[in-house]
PDB file of C-alpha atoms in Angstrom:
ATOM      1  CA  MET A   1      -9.871   5.762  16.694  1.00  0.00           C
ATOM      2  CA  LEU A   2     -13.298   6.493  14.430  1.00  0.00           C
ATOM      3  CA  ARG A   3     -15.822   8.580  16.702  1.00  0.00           C
ATOM      4  CA  ARG A   4     -17.808  11.334  15.887  1.00  0.00           C
ATOM      5  CA  ASN A   5     -15.773  14.918  14.938  1.00  0.00           C
ATOM      6  CA  VAL A   6     -12.900  13.968  14.735  1.00  0.00           C
ATOM      7  CA  ASN A   7     -10.973  16.528  14.074  1.00  0.00           C
ATOM      8  CA  ARG A   8     -12.845  19.110  16.713  1.00  0.00           C
ATOM      9  CA  LEU A   9     -14.278  21.300  14.010  1.00  0.00           C
ATOM     10  CA  GLU A  10     -16.711  24.402  15.256  1.00  0.00           C
ATOM     11  CA  TYR A  11     -19.711  23.905  13.477  1.00  0.00           C
ATOM     12  CA  PRO A  12     -21.286  21.332  10.963  1.00  0.00           C
ATOM     13  CA  GLY A  13     -20.834  23.494   7.463  1.00  0.00           C
ATOM     14  CA  PHE A  14     -16.767  23.256   8.065  1.00  0.00           C
ATOM     15  CA  LEU A  15     -16.188  22.730   4.100  1.00  0.00           C
ATOM     16  CA  ILE A  16     -13.563  20.287   3.382  1.00  0.00           C
ATOM     17  CA  ASP A  17     -11.398  23.200   1.623  1.00  0.00           C
ATOM     18  CA  GLU A  18     -11.490  24.723   4.799  1.00  0.00           C
ATOM     19  CA  ILE A  19     -10.196  22.627   6.871  1.00  0.00           C
ATOM     20  CA  PRO A  20      -6.869  22.057   8.593  1.00  0.00           C
ATOM     21  CA  THR A  21      -5.152  18.762   9.545  1.00  0.00           C
ATOM     22  CA  PRO A  22      -4.193  19.262  12.908  1.00  0.00           C
ATOM     23  CA  LYS A  23      -1.325  18.300  14.618  1.00  0.00           C
ATOM     24  CA  PRO A  24      -1.437  15.718  15.683  1.00  0.00           C
ATOM     25  CA  ASP A  25      -3.569  14.453  12.853  1.00  0.00           C
ATOM     26  CA  PRO A  26      -6.008  11.619  14.792  1.00  0.00           C
ATOM     27  CA  LEU A  27      -6.604   9.906  11.629  1.00  0.00           C
ATOM     28  CA  ALA A  28      -2.942   9.573  10.711  1.00  0.00           C
ATOM     29  CA  SER A  29      -2.603   6.031  12.710  1.00  0.00           C
ATOM     30  CA  ILE A  30      -5.600   4.790  10.443  1.00  0.00           C
ATOM     31  CA  ARG A  31      -5.175   6.390   7.078  1.00  0.00           C
ATOM     32  CA  TYR A  32      -4.913   3.199   5.253  1.00  0.00           C
ATOM     33  CA  SER A  33      -6.775   0.944   7.448  1.00  0.00           C
ATOM     34  CA  CYS A  34      -9.805   3.094   7.142  1.00  0.00           C
ATOM     35  CA  ILE A  35     -10.087   3.446   3.035  1.00  0.00           C
ATOM     36  CA  TYR A  36      -9.023  -0.667   2.143  1.00  0.00           C
ATOM     37  CA  TRP A  37     -10.175  -2.453   5.222  1.00  0.00           C
ATOM     38  CA  VAL A  38     -13.111  -3.825   2.784  1.00  0.00           C
ATOM     39  CA  GLU A  39     -10.408  -4.983   0.132  1.00  0.00           C
ATOM     40  CA  HIS A  40      -8.187  -6.629   2.778  1.00  0.00           C
ATOM     41  CA  LEU A  41     -11.126  -8.706   4.243  1.00  0.00           C
ATOM     42  CA  SER A  42     -12.687  -9.284   0.502  1.00  0.00           C
ATOM     43  CA  ASN A  43      -8.682 -10.753  -0.691  1.00  0.00           C
ATOM     44  CA  CYS A  44      -8.450 -13.025   2.765  1.00  0.00           C
ATOM     45  CA  GLY A  45      -7.696 -16.462   1.445  1.00  0.00           C
ATOM     46  CA  PRO A  46     -10.755 -19.353   1.703  1.00  0.00           C
ATOM     47  CA  ALA A  47      -8.604 -21.329   4.238  1.00  0.00           C
ATOM     48  CA  GLU A  48      -8.245 -18.604   6.765  1.00  0.00           C
ATOM     49  CA  GLY A  49     -12.795 -18.830   7.229  1.00  0.00           C
ATOM     50  CA  ALA A  50     -12.523 -14.848   8.226  1.00  0.00           C
ATOM     51  CA  ARG A  51     -14.387 -13.631   4.858  1.00  0.00           C
ATOM     52  CA  GLU A  52     -16.781 -15.766   5.891  1.00  0.00           C
ATOM     53  CA  LYS A  53     -16.679 -15.474   9.330  1.00  0.00           C
ATOM     54  CA  ASN A  54     -16.860 -12.092   8.972  1.00  0.00           C
ATOM     55  CA  LEU A  55     -19.881 -11.685   6.514  1.00  0.00           C
ATOM     56  CA  GLN A  56     -22.388 -13.181   9.226  1.00  0.00           C
ATOM     57  CA  ASP A  57     -25.559 -11.741  10.856  1.00  0.00           C
ATOM     58  CA  THR A  58     -23.378 -11.127  14.224  1.00  0.00           C
ATOM     59  CA  SER A  59     -19.938 -11.015  12.968  1.00  0.00           C
ATOM     60  CA  VAL A  60     -17.606  -7.721  14.068  1.00  0.00           C
ATOM     61  CA  VAL A  61     -18.299  -6.145  11.010  1.00  0.00           C
ATOM     62  CA  TYR A  62     -21.946  -6.387  11.345  1.00  0.00           C
ATOM     63  CA  ASP A  63     -21.460  -4.606  14.631  1.00  0.00           C
ATOM     64  CA  PHE A  64     -19.223  -1.874  13.291  1.00  0.00           C
ATOM     65  CA  LEU A  65     -21.438  -1.280  10.403  1.00  0.00           C
ATOM     66  CA  GLN A  66     -23.914  -0.450  13.642  1.00  0.00           C
ATOM     67  CA  ASN A  67     -21.885   1.777  15.611  1.00  0.00           C
ATOM     68  CA  LYS A  68     -19.198   3.021  13.898  1.00  0.00           C
ATOM     69  CA  TYR A  69     -20.288   3.398  10.059  1.00  0.00           C
ATOM     70  CA  LEU A  70     -21.051   7.355  10.243  1.00  0.00           C
ATOM     71  CA  TYR A  71     -17.753   8.150  12.036  1.00  0.00           C
ATOM     72  CA  TRP A  72     -16.195   5.873   8.906  1.00  0.00           C
ATOM     73  CA  LEU A  73     -17.985   8.164   6.450  1.00  0.00           C
ATOM     74  CA  GLU A  74     -17.325  11.452   8.695  1.00  0.00           C
ATOM     75  CA  SER A  75     -12.954   9.966   8.350  1.00  0.00           C
ATOM     76  CA  LEU A  76     -13.873   9.000   4.665  1.00  0.00           C
ATOM     77  CA  SER A  77     -14.476  12.459   3.698  1.00  0.00           C
ATOM     78  CA  LEU A  78     -11.672  14.075   5.522  1.00  0.00           C
ATOM     79  CA  LEU A  79      -9.161  11.511   4.433  1.00  0.00           C
ATOM     80  CA  ARG A  80     -11.357  12.210   0.629  1.00  0.00           C
ATOM     81  CA  SER A  81     -11.890   8.831  -0.263  1.00  0.00           C
ATOM     82  CA  ILE A  82     -15.424   8.974  -0.204  1.00  0.00           C
ATOM     83  CA  PRO A  83     -15.610   7.472  -3.903  1.00  0.00           C
ATOM     84  CA  GLU A  84     -13.377   4.560  -2.544  1.00  0.00           C
ATOM     85  CA  GLY A  85     -15.884   3.757   0.541  1.00  0.00           C
ATOM     86  CA  ILE A  86     -18.915   3.665  -2.222  1.00  0.00           C
ATOM     87  CA  MET A  87     -16.893   1.482  -3.708  1.00  0.00           C
ATOM     88  CA  ALA A  88     -16.192  -0.871  -0.286  1.00  0.00           C
ATOM     89  CA  VAL A  89     -19.768  -0.775   0.286  1.00  0.00           C
ATOM     90  CA  GLN A  90     -20.498  -2.180  -3.214  1.00  0.00           C
ATOM     91  CA  LYS A  91     -18.325  -5.041  -2.716  1.00  0.00           C
ATOM     92  CA  PHE A  92     -18.919  -5.691   0.667  1.00  0.00           C
ATOM     93  CA  LYS A  93     -22.991  -5.883  -0.144  1.00  0.00           C
ATOM     94  CA  ALA A  94     -22.516  -8.185  -2.919  1.00  0.00           C
ATOM     95  CA  LYS A  95     -20.306 -10.439  -0.792  1.00  0.00           C
ATOM     96  CA  ALA A  96     -23.012 -10.278   1.962  1.00  0.00           C
ATOM     97  CA  ILE A  97     -26.035 -11.264  -0.495  1.00  0.00           C
ATOM     98  CA  SER A  98     -23.779 -14.446  -2.089  1.00  0.00           C
ATOM     99  CA  THR A  99     -23.278 -15.254   1.585  1.00  0.00           C
ATOM    100  CA  LYS A 100     -26.914 -15.210   2.664  1.00  0.00           C
ATOM    101  CA  SER A 101     -26.482 -13.298   5.044  1.00  0.00           C
ATOM    102  CA  ARG A 102     -29.739 -11.703   5.054  1.00  0.00           C
ATOM    103  CA  GLN A 103     -29.319  -8.446   8.296  1.00  0.00           C
ATOM    104  CA  LEU A 104     -26.432  -7.960   6.441  1.00  0.00           C
ATOM    105  CA  ALA A 105     -27.208  -7.421   3.358  1.00  0.00           C
ATOM    106  CA  GLU A 106     -30.058  -5.349   4.576  1.00  0.00           C
ATOM    107  CA  LEU A 107     -28.234  -3.639   6.739  1.00  0.00           C
ATOM    108  CA  LEU A 108     -25.015  -2.898   3.798  1.00  0.00           C
ATOM    109  CA  GLN A 109     -28.193  -2.251   0.790  1.00  0.00           C
ATOM    110  CA  ASP A 110     -29.502   0.456   3.527  1.00  0.00           C
ATOM    111  CA  ALA A 111     -25.452   1.953   4.004  1.00  0.00           C
ATOM    112  CA  HIS A 112     -24.653   1.526   0.366  1.00  0.00           C
ATOM    113  CA  ARG A 113     -28.098   4.065   0.030  1.00  0.00           C
ATOM    114  CA  PHE A 114     -26.925   6.802   2.680  1.00  0.00           C
ATOM    115  CA  ILE A 115     -23.467   6.641   1.198  1.00  0.00           C
ATOM    116  CA  LEU A 116     -24.839   7.260  -2.487  1.00  0.00           C
ATOM    117  CA  PHE A 117     -28.071   9.701  -1.913  1.00  0.00           C
ATOM    118  CA  HIS A 118     -25.814  11.956   0.359  1.00  0.00           C
ATOM    119  CA  GLN A 119     -22.219  11.655  -1.276  1.00  0.00           C
ATOM    120  CA  PRO A 120     -22.391  15.022  -1.993  1.00  0.00           C
ATOM    121  CA  SER A 121     -22.896  16.831   0.491  1.00  0.00           C
ATOM    122  CA  ILE A 122     -20.467  14.501   2.690  1.00  0.00           C
ATOM    123  CA  ASP A 123     -17.939  15.026   0.404  1.00  0.00           C
ATOM    124  CA  ILE A 124     -17.788  19.171   0.875  1.00  0.00           C
ATOM    125  CA  ALA A 125     -18.813  18.810   5.014  1.00  0.00           C
ATOM    126  CA  PRO A 126     -18.036  15.865   7.120  1.00  0.00           C
ATOM    127  CA  LEU A 127     -20.263  16.483  10.127  1.00  0.00           C
ATOM    128  CA  GLN A 128     -23.285  16.979   7.201  1.00  0.00           C
ATOM    129  CA  VAL A 129     -23.087  12.733   7.760  1.00  0.00           C
ATOM    130  CA  TYR A 130     -24.914  14.144  11.354  1.00  0.00           C
ATOM    131  CA  ALA A 131     -26.631  17.044  10.275  1.00  0.00           C
ATOM    132  CA  SER A 132     -28.143  17.133   6.944  1.00  0.00           C
ATOM    133  CA  ALA A 133     -27.998  12.997   5.785  1.00  0.00           C
ATOM    134  CA  LEU A 134     -29.555  11.496   8.713  1.00  0.00           C
ATOM    135  CA  ILE A 135     -32.256  14.561   8.568  1.00  0.00           C
ATOM    136  CA  PHE A 136     -33.143  13.837   4.883  1.00  0.00           C
ATOM    137  CA  SER A 137     -32.641  10.140   5.382  1.00  0.00           C
ATOM    138  CA  PRO A 138     -36.443   8.088   5.476  1.00  0.00           C
ATOM    139  CA  THR A 139     -37.998   7.240   8.945  1.00  0.00           C
ATOM    140  CA  ARG A 140     -37.546   3.423   7.645  1.00  0.00           C
ATOM    141  CA  SER A 141     -33.698   3.897   6.905  1.00  0.00           C
ATOM    142  CA  LEU A 142     -31.652   1.708   8.741  1.00  0.00           C
ATOM    143  CA  MET A 143     -29.057   4.110   9.004  1.00  0.00           C
ATOM    144  CA  ARG A 144     -31.315   6.722  10.225  1.00  0.00           C
ATOM    145  CA  GLN A 145     -32.792   4.403  13.308  1.00  0.00           C
ATOM    146  CA  LEU A 146     -29.450   3.205  13.930  1.00  0.00           C
ATOM    147  CA  PHE A 147     -27.903   6.500  14.560  1.00  0.00           C
ATOM    148  CA  LYS A 148     -31.068   8.707  15.822  1.00  0.00           C
ATOM    149  CA  ASN A 149     -28.899   9.316  18.890  1.00  0.00           C
ATOM    150  CA  GLU A 150     -26.386  10.923  16.254  1.00  0.00           C
ATOM    151  CA  GLU A 151     -28.607  14.254  14.651  1.00  0.00           C
ATOM    152  CA  THR A 152     -27.666  17.350  15.313  1.00  0.00           C
ATOM    153  CA  ASP A 153     -29.603  18.743  18.485  1.00  0.00           C
ATOM    154  CA  TRP A 154     -30.178  22.273  16.814  1.00  0.00           C
ATOM    155  CA  VAL A 155     -32.326  21.096  14.177  1.00  0.00           C
ATOM    156  CA  THR A 156     -35.971  22.156  15.526  1.00  0.00           C
ATOM    157  CA  LEU A 157     -38.205  21.517  13.022  1.00  0.00           C
ATOM    158  CA  LYS A 158     -37.466  18.549  10.630  1.00  0.00           C
ATOM    159  CA  LEU A 159     -38.985  17.578   7.204  1.00  0.00           C
ATOM    160  CA  SER A 160     -41.510  14.715   6.683  1.00  0.00           C
ATOM    161  CA  MET A 161     -39.349  12.192   5.209  1.00  0.00           C
ATOM    162  CA  GLY A 162     -40.838   9.486   3.251  1.00  0.00           C
ATOM    163  CA  SER A 163     -40.809   5.976   4.960  1.00  0.00           C
ATOM    164  CA  GLU A 164     -38.434   4.363   2.785  1.00  0.00           C
ATOM    165  CA  TRP A 165     -35.775   5.124   0.064  1.00  0.00           C
ATOM    166  CA  ASN A 166     -37.069   6.327  -3.860  1.00  0.00           C
ATOM    167  CA  ALA A 167     -36.047   4.587  -6.877  1.00  0.00           C
ATOM    168  CA  CYS A 168     -33.229   7.232  -7.662  1.00  0.00           C
ATOM    169  CA  LEU A 169     -30.043   5.610  -6.327  1.00  0.00           C
ATOM    170  CA  GLN A 170     -27.695   8.607  -7.192  1.00  0.00           C
ATOM    171  CA  THR A 171     -27.807  11.723  -8.854  1.00  0.00           C
ATOM    172  CA  LEU A 172     -24.338  12.727 -10.656  1.00  0.00           C
ATOM    173  CA  GLU A 173     -23.539  15.753 -10.739  1.00  0.00           C
ATOM    174  CA  GLY A 174     -21.032  18.450 -12.280  1.00  0.00           C
ATOM    175  CA  HIS A 175     -21.461  18.544 -15.652  1.00  0.00           C
ATOM    176  CA  ALA A 176     -22.530  22.096 -16.775  1.00  0.00           C
ATOM    177  CA  HIS A 177     -24.080  21.456 -20.216  1.00  0.00           C
ATOM    178  CA  SER A 178     -26.249  18.019 -21.255  1.00  0.00           C
ATOM    179  CA  VAL A 179     -24.567  15.043 -20.924  1.00  0.00           C
ATOM    180  CA  GLU A 180     -24.128  12.810 -24.565  1.00  0.00           C
ATOM    181  CA  SER A 181     -22.973  10.112 -22.757  1.00  0.00           C
ATOM    182  CA  VAL A 182     -21.687   8.190 -19.614  1.00  0.00           C
ATOM    183  CA  LYS A 183     -18.979   5.427 -19.401  1.00  0.00           C
ATOM    184  CA  TRP A 184     -18.867   3.196 -16.136  1.00  0.00           C
ATOM    185  CA  PRO A 185     -16.340   0.543 -16.133  1.00  0.00           C
ATOM    186  CA  ALA A 186     -17.824  -1.994 -13.325  1.00  0.00           C
ATOM    187  CA  ALA A 187     -20.505  -4.789 -14.041  1.00  0.00           C
ATOM    188  CA  GLY A 188     -24.293  -4.611 -13.196  1.00  0.00           C
ATOM    189  CA  ILE A 189     -24.589  -0.622 -12.984  1.00  0.00           C
ATOM    190  CA  ARG A 190     -27.872   0.963 -13.532  1.00  0.00           C
ATOM    191  CA  PHE A 191     -28.395   4.215 -15.085  1.00  0.00           C
ATOM    192  CA  SER A 192     -31.475   6.825 -16.297  1.00  0.00           C
ATOM    193  CA  ARG A 193     -31.560   9.576 -17.972  1.00  0.00           C
TER     194      ARG A 193
END
């Protein structure tokens, strides 16, 4: 099941490349569903009504995001699947907006900003989702407010963060020289240089 520090790591800076797979692996039984649950929910047949039912402000999905989102991100990091998580949240956000589920759409918008902004640190150190990601999120971020009790207690002096997300959606990293061009397959993506 999804929970904080599922691999029982000793400290929040434990790098993904240094993390051995525990025996038994706590993510073994949920690996597939952890990565592909949004895809399956999106592909539900309309006759079943499950898609629309699960995209409501009072749905089990809404409850999941409010209570398990950070644990899911930690697990995705351990599975080296944060990019799939980003695409899942983006896809889910678009569907929630189309159903006019205002609270769910707002929650998914904040969840999307959270994962985009903190991807670099969560990608390399899964427990940073609790250590740096919460602390360096805007004070009015829904994720920060919902998971305030998950902030690490050893950080005693916290920076004063802004109240809202800034205009930057994501910083692309990993290049040593100037970027000449960027190709992105999905429609509706914005870039600024």
